[in-house]
Coordinates of C-alpha atoms and ligand atoms in Angstrom, one line a residue:
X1 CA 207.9 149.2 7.0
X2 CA 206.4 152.5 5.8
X3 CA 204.7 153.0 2.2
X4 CA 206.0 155.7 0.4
X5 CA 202.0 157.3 0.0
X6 CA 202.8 160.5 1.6
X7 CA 205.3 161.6 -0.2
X8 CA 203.9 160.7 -3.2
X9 CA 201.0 162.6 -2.2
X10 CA 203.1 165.7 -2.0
X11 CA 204.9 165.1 -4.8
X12 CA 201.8 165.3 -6.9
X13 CA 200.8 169.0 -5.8
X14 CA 204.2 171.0 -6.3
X15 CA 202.3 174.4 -5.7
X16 CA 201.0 173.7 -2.4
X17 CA 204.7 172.3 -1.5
X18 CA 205.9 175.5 -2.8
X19 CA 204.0 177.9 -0.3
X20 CA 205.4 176.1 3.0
X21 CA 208.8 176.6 4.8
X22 CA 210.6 173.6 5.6
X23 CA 209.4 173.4 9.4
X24 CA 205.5 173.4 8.0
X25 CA 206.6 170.9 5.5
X26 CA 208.1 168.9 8.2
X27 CA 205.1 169.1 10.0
X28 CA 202.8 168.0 7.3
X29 CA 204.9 164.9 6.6
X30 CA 205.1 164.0 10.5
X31 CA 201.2 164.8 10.7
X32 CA 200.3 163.1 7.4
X33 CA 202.6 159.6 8.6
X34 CA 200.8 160.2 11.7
X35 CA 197.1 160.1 10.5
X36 CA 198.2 157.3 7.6
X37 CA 200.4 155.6 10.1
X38 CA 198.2 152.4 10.4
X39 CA 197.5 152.7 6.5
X40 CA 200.6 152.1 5.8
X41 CA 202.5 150.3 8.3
X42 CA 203.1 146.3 7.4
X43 CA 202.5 143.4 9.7
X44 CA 204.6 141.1 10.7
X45 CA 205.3 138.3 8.8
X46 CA 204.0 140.0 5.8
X47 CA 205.3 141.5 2.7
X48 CA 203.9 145.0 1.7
X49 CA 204.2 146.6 -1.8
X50 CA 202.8 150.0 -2.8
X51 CA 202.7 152.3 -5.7
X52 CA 201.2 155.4 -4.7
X53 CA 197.3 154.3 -3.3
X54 CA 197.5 150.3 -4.5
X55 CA 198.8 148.4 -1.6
X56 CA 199.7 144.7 -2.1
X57 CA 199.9 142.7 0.9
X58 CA 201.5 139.3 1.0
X59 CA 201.7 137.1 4.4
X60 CA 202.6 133.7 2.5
X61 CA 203.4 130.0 4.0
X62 CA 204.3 131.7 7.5
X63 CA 202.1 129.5 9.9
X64 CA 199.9 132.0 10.9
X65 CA 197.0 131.2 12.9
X66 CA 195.1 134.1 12.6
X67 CA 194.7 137.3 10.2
X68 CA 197.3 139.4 11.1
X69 CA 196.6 142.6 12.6
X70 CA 196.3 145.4 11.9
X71 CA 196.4 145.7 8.1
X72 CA 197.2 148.7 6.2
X73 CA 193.9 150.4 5.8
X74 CA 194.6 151.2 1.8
X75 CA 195.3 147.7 1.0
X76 CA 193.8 146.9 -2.2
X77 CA 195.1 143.2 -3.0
X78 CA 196.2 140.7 0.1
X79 CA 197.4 137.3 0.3
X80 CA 197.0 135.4 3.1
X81 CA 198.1 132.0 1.7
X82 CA 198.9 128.5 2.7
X83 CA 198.8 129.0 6.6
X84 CA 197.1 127.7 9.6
X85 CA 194.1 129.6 10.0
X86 CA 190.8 127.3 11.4
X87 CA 188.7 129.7 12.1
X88 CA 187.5 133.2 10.6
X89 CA 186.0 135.1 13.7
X90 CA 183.9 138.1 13.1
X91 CA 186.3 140.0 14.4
X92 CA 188.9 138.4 11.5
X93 CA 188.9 142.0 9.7
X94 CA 188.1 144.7 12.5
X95 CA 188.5 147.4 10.4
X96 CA 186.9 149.0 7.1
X97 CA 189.1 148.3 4.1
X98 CA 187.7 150.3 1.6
X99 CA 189.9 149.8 -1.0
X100 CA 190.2 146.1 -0.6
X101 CA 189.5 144.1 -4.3
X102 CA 191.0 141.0 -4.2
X103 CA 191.8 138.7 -1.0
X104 CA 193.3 135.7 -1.5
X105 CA 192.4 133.1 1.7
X106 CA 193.9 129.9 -0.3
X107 CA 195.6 127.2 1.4
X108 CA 194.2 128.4 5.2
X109 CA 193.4 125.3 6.8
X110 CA 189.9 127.6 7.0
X111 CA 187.2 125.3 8.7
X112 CA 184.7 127.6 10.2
X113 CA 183.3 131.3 8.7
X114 CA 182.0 133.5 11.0
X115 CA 179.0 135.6 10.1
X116 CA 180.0 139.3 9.0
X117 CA 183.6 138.5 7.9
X118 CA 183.6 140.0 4.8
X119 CA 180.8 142.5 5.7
X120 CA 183.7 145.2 5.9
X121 CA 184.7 145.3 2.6
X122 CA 182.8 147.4 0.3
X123 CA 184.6 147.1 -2.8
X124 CA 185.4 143.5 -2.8
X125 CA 185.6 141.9 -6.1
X126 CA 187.5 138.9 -6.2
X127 CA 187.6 136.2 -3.3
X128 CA 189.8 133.2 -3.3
X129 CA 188.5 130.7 -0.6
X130 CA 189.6 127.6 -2.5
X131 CA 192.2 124.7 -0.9
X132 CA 190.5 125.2 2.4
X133 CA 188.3 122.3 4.6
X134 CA 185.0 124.3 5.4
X135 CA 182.7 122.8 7.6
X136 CA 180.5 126.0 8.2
X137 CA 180.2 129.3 6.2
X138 CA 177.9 131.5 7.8
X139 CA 174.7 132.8 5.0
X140 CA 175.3 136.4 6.7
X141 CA 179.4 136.4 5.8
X142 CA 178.7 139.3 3.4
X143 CA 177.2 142.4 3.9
X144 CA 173.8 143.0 1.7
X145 CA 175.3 145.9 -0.3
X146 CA 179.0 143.7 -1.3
X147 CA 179.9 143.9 -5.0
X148 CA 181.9 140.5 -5.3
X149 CA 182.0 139.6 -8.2
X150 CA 184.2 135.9 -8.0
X151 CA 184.3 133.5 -5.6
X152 CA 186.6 130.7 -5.7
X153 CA 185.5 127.6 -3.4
X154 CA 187.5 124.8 -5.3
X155 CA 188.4 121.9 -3.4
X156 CA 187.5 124.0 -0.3
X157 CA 184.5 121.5 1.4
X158 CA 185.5 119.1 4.3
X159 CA 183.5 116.4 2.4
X160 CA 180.5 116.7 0.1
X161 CA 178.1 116.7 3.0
X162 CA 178.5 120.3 3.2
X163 CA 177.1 121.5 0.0
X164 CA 174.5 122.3 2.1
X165 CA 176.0 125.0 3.9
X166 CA 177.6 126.9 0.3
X167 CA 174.2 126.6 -0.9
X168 CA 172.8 128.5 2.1
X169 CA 175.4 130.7 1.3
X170 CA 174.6 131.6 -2.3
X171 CA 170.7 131.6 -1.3
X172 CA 171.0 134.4 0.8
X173 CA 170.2 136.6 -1.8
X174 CA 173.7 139.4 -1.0
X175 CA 175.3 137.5 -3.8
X176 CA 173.5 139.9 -6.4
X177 CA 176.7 140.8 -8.3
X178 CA 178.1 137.8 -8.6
X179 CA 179.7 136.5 -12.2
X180 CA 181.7 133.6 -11.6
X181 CA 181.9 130.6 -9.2
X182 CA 184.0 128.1 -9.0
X183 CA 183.0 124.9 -7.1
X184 CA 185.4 122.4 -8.9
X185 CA 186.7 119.3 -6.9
X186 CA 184.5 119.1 -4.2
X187 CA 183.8 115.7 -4.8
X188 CA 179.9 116.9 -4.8
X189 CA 177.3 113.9 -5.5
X190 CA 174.5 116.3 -6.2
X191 CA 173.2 120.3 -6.6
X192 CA 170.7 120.9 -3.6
X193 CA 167.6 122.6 -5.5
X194 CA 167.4 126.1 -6.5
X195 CA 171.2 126.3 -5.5
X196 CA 171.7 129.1 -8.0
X197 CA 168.4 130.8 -8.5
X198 CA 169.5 133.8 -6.4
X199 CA 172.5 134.7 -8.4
X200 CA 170.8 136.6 -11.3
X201 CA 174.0 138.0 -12.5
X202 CA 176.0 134.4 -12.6
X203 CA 177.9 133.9 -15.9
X204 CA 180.6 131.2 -15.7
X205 CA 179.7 128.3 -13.3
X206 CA 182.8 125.7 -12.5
X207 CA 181.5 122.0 -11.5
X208 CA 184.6 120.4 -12.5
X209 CA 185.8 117.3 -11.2
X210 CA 183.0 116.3 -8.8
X211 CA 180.7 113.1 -8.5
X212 CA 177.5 114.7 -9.7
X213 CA 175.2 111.7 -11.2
X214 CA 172.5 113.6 -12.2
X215 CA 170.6 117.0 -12.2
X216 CA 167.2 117.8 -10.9
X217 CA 165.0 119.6 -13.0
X218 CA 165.5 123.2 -12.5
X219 CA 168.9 123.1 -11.2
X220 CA 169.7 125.6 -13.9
X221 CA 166.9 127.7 -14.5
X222 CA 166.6 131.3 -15.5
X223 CA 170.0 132.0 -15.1
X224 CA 172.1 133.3 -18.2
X225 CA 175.2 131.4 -18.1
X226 CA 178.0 132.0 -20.5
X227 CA 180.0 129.1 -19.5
X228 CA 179.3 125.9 -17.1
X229 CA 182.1 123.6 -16.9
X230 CA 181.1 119.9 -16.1
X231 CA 183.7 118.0 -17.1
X232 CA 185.0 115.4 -14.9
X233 CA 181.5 114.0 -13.5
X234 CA 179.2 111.3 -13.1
X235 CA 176.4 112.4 -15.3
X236 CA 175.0 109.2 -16.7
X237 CA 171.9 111.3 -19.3
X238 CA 170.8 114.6 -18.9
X239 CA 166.6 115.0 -18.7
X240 CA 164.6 117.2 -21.0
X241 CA 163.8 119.5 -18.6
X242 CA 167.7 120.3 -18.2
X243 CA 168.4 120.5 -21.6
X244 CA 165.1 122.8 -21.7
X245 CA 166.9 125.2 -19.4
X246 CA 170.0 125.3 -21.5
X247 CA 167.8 126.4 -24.1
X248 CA 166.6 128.9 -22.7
X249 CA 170.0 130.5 -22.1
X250 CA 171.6 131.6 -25.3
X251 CA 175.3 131.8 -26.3
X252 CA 175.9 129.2 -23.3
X253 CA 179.2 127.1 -23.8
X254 CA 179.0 123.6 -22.1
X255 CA 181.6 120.9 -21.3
X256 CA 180.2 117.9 -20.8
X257 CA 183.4 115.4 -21.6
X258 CA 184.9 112.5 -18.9
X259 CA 181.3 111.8 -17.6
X260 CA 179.7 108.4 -17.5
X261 CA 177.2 108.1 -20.0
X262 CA 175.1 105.4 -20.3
X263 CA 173.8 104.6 -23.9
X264 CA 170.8 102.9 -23.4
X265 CA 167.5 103.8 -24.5
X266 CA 167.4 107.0 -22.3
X267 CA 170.3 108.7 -23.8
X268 CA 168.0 109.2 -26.8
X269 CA 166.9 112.5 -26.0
X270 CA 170.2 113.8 -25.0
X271 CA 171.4 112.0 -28.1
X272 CA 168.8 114.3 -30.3
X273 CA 169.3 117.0 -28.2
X274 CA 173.5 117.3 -29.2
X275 CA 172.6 116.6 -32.7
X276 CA 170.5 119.8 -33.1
X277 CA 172.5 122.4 -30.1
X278 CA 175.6 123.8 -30.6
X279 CA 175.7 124.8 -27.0
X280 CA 178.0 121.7 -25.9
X281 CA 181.4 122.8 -27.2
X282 CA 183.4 119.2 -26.5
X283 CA 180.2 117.2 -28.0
X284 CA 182.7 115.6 -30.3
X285 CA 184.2 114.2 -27.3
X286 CA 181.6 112.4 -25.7
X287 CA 181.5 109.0 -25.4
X288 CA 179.3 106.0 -23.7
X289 CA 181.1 104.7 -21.0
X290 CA 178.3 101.9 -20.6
X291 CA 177.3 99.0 -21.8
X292 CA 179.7 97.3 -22.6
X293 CA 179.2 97.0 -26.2
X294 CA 179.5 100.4 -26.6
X295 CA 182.3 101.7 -24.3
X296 CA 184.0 104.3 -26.1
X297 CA 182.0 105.2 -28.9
X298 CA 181.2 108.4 -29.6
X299 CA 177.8 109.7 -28.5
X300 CA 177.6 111.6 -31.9
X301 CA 178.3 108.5 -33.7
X302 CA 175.9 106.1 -31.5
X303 CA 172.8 104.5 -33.7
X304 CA 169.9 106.1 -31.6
X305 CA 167.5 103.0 -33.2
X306 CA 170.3 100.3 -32.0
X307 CA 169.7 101.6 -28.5
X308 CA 168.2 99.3 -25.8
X309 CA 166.6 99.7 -22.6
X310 CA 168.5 97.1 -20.5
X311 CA 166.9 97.1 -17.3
X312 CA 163.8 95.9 -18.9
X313 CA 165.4 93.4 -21.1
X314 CA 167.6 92.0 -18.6
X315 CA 164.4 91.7 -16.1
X316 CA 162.8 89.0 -18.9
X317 CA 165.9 87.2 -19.5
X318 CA 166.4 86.7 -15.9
X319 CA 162.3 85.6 -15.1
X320 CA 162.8 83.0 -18.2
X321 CA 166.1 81.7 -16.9
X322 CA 164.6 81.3 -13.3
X323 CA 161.3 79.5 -15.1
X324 CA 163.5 77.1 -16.7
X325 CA 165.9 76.2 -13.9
X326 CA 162.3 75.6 -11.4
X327 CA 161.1 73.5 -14.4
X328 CA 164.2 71.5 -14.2
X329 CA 164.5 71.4 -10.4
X330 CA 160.8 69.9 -10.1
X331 CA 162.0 67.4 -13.0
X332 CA 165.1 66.5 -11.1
X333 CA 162.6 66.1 -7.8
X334 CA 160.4 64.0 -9.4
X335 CA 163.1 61.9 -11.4
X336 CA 164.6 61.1 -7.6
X337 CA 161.4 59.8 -6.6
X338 CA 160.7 57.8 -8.9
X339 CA 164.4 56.3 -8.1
X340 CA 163.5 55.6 -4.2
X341 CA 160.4 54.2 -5.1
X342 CA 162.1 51.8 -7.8
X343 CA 165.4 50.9 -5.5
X344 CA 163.0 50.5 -2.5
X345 CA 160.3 48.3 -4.6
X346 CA 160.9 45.2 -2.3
X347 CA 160.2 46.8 0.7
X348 CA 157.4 48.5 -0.4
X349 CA 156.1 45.4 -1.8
X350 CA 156.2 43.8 2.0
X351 CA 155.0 47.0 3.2
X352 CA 152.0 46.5 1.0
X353 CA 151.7 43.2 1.8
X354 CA 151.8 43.8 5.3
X355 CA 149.0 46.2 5.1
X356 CA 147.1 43.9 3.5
X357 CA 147.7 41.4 5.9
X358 CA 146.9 43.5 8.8
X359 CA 143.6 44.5 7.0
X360 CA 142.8 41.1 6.0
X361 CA 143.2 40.4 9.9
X362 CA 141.4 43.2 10.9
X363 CA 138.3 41.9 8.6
X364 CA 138.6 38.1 9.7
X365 CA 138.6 39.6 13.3
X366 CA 135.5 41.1 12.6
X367 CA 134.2 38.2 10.8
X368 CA 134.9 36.0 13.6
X369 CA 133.6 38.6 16.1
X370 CA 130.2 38.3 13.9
X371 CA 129.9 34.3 14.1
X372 CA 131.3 34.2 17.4
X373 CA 128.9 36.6 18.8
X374 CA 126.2 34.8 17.2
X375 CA 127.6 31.3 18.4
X376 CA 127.0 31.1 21.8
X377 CA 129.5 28.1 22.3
X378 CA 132.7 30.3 21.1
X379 CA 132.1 33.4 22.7
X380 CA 135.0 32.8 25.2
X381 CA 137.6 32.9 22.2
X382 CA 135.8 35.8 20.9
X383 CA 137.7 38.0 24.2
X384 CA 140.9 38.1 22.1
X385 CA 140.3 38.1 18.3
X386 CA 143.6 39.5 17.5
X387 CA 145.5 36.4 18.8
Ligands
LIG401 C1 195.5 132.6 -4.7 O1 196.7 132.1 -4.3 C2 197.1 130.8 -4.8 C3 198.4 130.4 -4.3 O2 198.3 130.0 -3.0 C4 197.1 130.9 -6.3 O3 197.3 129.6 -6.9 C5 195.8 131.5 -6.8 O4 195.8 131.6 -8.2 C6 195.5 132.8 -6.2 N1 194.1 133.2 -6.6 C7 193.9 134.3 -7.2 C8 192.5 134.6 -7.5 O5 194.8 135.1 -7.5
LIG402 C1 171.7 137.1 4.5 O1 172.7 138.0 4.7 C2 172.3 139.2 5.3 C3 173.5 140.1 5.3 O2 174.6 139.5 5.9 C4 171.8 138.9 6.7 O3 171.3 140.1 7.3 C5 170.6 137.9 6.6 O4 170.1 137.6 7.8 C6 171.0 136.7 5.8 N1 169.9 135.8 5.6 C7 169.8 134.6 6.0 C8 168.6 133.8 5.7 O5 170.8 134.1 6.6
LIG403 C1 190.3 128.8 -8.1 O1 191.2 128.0 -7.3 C2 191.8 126.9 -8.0 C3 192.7 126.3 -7.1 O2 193.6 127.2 -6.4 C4 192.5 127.5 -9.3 O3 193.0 126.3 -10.0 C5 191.6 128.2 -10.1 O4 192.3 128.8 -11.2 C6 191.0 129.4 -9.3 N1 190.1 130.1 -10.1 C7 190.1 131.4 -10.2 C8 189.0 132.0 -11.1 O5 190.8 132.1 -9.6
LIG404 C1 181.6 114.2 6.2 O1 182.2 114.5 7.5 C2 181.3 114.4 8.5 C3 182.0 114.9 9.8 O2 183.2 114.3 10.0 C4 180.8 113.0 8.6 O3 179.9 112.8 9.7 C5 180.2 112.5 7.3 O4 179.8 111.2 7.4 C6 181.2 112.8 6.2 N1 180.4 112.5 5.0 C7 181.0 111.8 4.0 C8 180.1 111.6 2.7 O5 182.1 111.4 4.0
LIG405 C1 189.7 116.4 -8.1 O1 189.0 116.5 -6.8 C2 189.6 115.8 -5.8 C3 188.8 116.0 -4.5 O2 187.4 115.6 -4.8 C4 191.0 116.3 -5.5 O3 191.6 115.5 -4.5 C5 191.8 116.1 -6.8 O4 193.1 116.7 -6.6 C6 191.1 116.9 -7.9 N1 191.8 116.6 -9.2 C7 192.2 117.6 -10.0 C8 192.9 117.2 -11.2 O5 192.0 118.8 -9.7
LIG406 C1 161.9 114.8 -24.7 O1 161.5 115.7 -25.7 C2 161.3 115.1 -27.0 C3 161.1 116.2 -28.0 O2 160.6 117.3 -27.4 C4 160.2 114.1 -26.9 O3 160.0 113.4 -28.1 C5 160.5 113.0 -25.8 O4 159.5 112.1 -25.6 C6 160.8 113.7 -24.5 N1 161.3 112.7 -23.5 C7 160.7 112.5 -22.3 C8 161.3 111.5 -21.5 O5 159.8 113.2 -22.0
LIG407 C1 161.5 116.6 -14.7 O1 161.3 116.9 -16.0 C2 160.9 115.7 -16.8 C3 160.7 116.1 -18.2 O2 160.4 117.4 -18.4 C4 159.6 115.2 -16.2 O3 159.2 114.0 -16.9 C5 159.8 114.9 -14.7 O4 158.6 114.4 -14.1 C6 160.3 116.1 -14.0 N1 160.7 115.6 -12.6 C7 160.4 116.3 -11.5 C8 160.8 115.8 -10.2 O5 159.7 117.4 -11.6
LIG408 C1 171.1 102.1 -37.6 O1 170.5 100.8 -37.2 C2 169.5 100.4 -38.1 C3 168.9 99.1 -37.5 O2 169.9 98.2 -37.1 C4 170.1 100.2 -39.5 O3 169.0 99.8 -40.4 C5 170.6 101.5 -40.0 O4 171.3 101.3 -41.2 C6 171.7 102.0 -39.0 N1 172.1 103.4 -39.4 C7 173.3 103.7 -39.4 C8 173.6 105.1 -39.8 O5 174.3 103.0 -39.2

């Protein structure tokens, strides 16, 4: 299929049209579909659109298993959505598309990155890699001078253990111009350190729908975020330090709802901290989702000075509990005993009385040994005293 580009380009200079003959014209249609040929000629299994220079590309749920080739060197927006496409060689885009702004990789199957994929696209803005199952993601997939501005990597990770590798990613330092990323149902656990301290120009941050429990300090420092979304996570307080960098970061709008907060006596400063900020916009929406006792209730409405510290309370209850059931263990002990010695008194009795006996013997013996030794006329009984 062939984009109507060149004659739209003549179109748009009548005068020069004017001064040719109908073979020259001829000639400068055949030449210019020629030279443009491979700009605008549409792969298979794709869809092209064009109006005049803006090319939109579609190749949607068509089981590809690579990037099909070649693409129309003026394509501005393309969709390659919802096929079967593991792996993203280098080679994946062999040619320069200049004009390229948006590319949409959603729904690929996409497990492996190559480095220097997107190094060929110089005016990239907007990158959809969500819906995907990366594994690996080369930190050299972009070329140093790219001006992306959006990255979309929702629901994109094979699992959370590979956090590491988007965090190498966005370390790199080529990620300069980057406003917005999206990160949301990765089922993430945690924010490796300094994750987003190379993205200076980073304005809306999406953490939506993961399993973070908590944030180191620093996680978000000197950046100047508009909007973080955390909604949907396991955050149990947030630390000083955190709320330190939000500070620091004026006009930021946070959403903190649907995470598990635990009122106990560390919530207090996060409890002070809401009270004072307007930086949390669903604040209002917060509520404990431990202890017990307070499942529920709004944070905003939680009594900061009816606020224990379980762990520590819980620790003496449990060390009393376990002196008093030793206490009454040793007391049962003794109690059974005292029982065998009472039901058993008869035979102890004999049992005394046979020690007796036996020492009572044992002395006569000796007594007897004594006179018998000294009486020379028994000294023959004296060889068996015990009989
Ligand atoms: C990419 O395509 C998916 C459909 O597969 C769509 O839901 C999504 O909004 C698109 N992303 C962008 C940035 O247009
Ligand atoms: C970062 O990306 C650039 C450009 O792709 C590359 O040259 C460089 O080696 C990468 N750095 C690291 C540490 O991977
Ligand atoms: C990122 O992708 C997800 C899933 O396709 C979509 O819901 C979200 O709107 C996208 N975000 C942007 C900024 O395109
Ligand atoms: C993630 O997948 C890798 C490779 O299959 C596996 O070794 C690892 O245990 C998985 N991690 C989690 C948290 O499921
Ligand atoms: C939340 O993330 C999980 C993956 O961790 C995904 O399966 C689920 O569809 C997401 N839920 C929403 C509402 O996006
Ligand atoms: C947090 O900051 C507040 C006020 O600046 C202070 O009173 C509180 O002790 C700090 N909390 C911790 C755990 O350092
Ligand atoms: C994080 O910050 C808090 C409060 O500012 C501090 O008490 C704590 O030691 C810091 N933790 C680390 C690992 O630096
Ligand atoms: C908070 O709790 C304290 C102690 O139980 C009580 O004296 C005070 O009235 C409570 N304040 C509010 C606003 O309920």
């Amino acid at each position: 299929m062939l984009v109507a580009g060149p004659l739209f380009y003549i179109k748009t200079r009548p005068p020069y049209h004017k001064k040719l003959n109908h073979f020259q014209t001829g000639l400068v249609i055949f030449l210019h579909v020629l030279v443009s040929a491979q700009a605008t000629t549409c792969p298979q299994n794709c869809e092209c659109s064009g109006l005049g220079r803006t090319v939109i590309v579609k190749c949607v749920n068509k089981d590809l298993n690579a990037i099909p080739q070649p693409l129309p060197l003026n394509v501005k927006t393309l969709f390659i959505t919802g096929n079967d496409i593991p792996h993203l060689k280098h080679d994946a885009f062999p040619q320069s598309l200049d004009q390229l702004t948006n590319l949409n990789l959603s729904r690929n199957k996409i497990e492996v990155i190559d480095p220097f994929v997107f190094a060929k696209m110089p005016s990239l803005k907007q990158l959809d890699l969500s819906n995907n199952r990366i594994y690996k993601f080369s930190p050299k997939g972009f070329s140093t001078n790219n001006v992306l501005h959006e990255l979309n990597l929702s629901s994109t990770l094979f699992n959370n253990s590979f956090i590491e590798e988007i965090s190498a990613l966005v370390r790199n330092e080529t990620l300069v111009n980057l406003v917005r990323l999206e990160l949301s149902g990765n089922g993430l656990v945690y924010l490796p350190e300094d994750m987003f301290t190379s993205l200076p120009n980073l304005k809306t941050l999406a953490l939506r729908n993961n399993s973070i429990v908590n944030l180191k300090n620093g996680t978000f420092k000197n950046l100047r975020l508009k909007s973080l979304d955390m909604r949907e996570n396991s955050l149990k307080e947030l630390s000083n330090a955190t709320m330190d960098d939000f500070d620091q970061q004026p006009g930021i709008s946070i959403q903190l709802v649907n995470n598990a907060w635990v009122c106990d006596c560390n919530i207090e400063d996060l409890l002070v901290w809401l009270g004072r900020s307007d930086a949390v916009l669903d604040k209002g929406e917060l509520s404990c989702a431990f202890p017990d006792s307070l499942r529920d209730t709004r944070l905003l409405e939680v009594n900061i000075s009816e606020l224990h510290c379980p762990f520590y309370k819980d620790m003496k209850s449990v060390l009393q509990t376990s002196y008093v059931f030793l206490g009454i263990v040793l007391a049962l002990i003794g109690v059974i005993f005292l029982l065998v010695l009472y039901l058993n008194r008869k035979g102890i009795k004999k049992w005394i009385y046979n020690i007796r006996d036996a020492c009572r013997d044992h002395m006569e013996g000796y007594h007897y040994r004594y006179e018998i030794s000294t009486d020379p006329r028994l000294t023959n009984l004296s060889l068996n005293p015990e009989v």
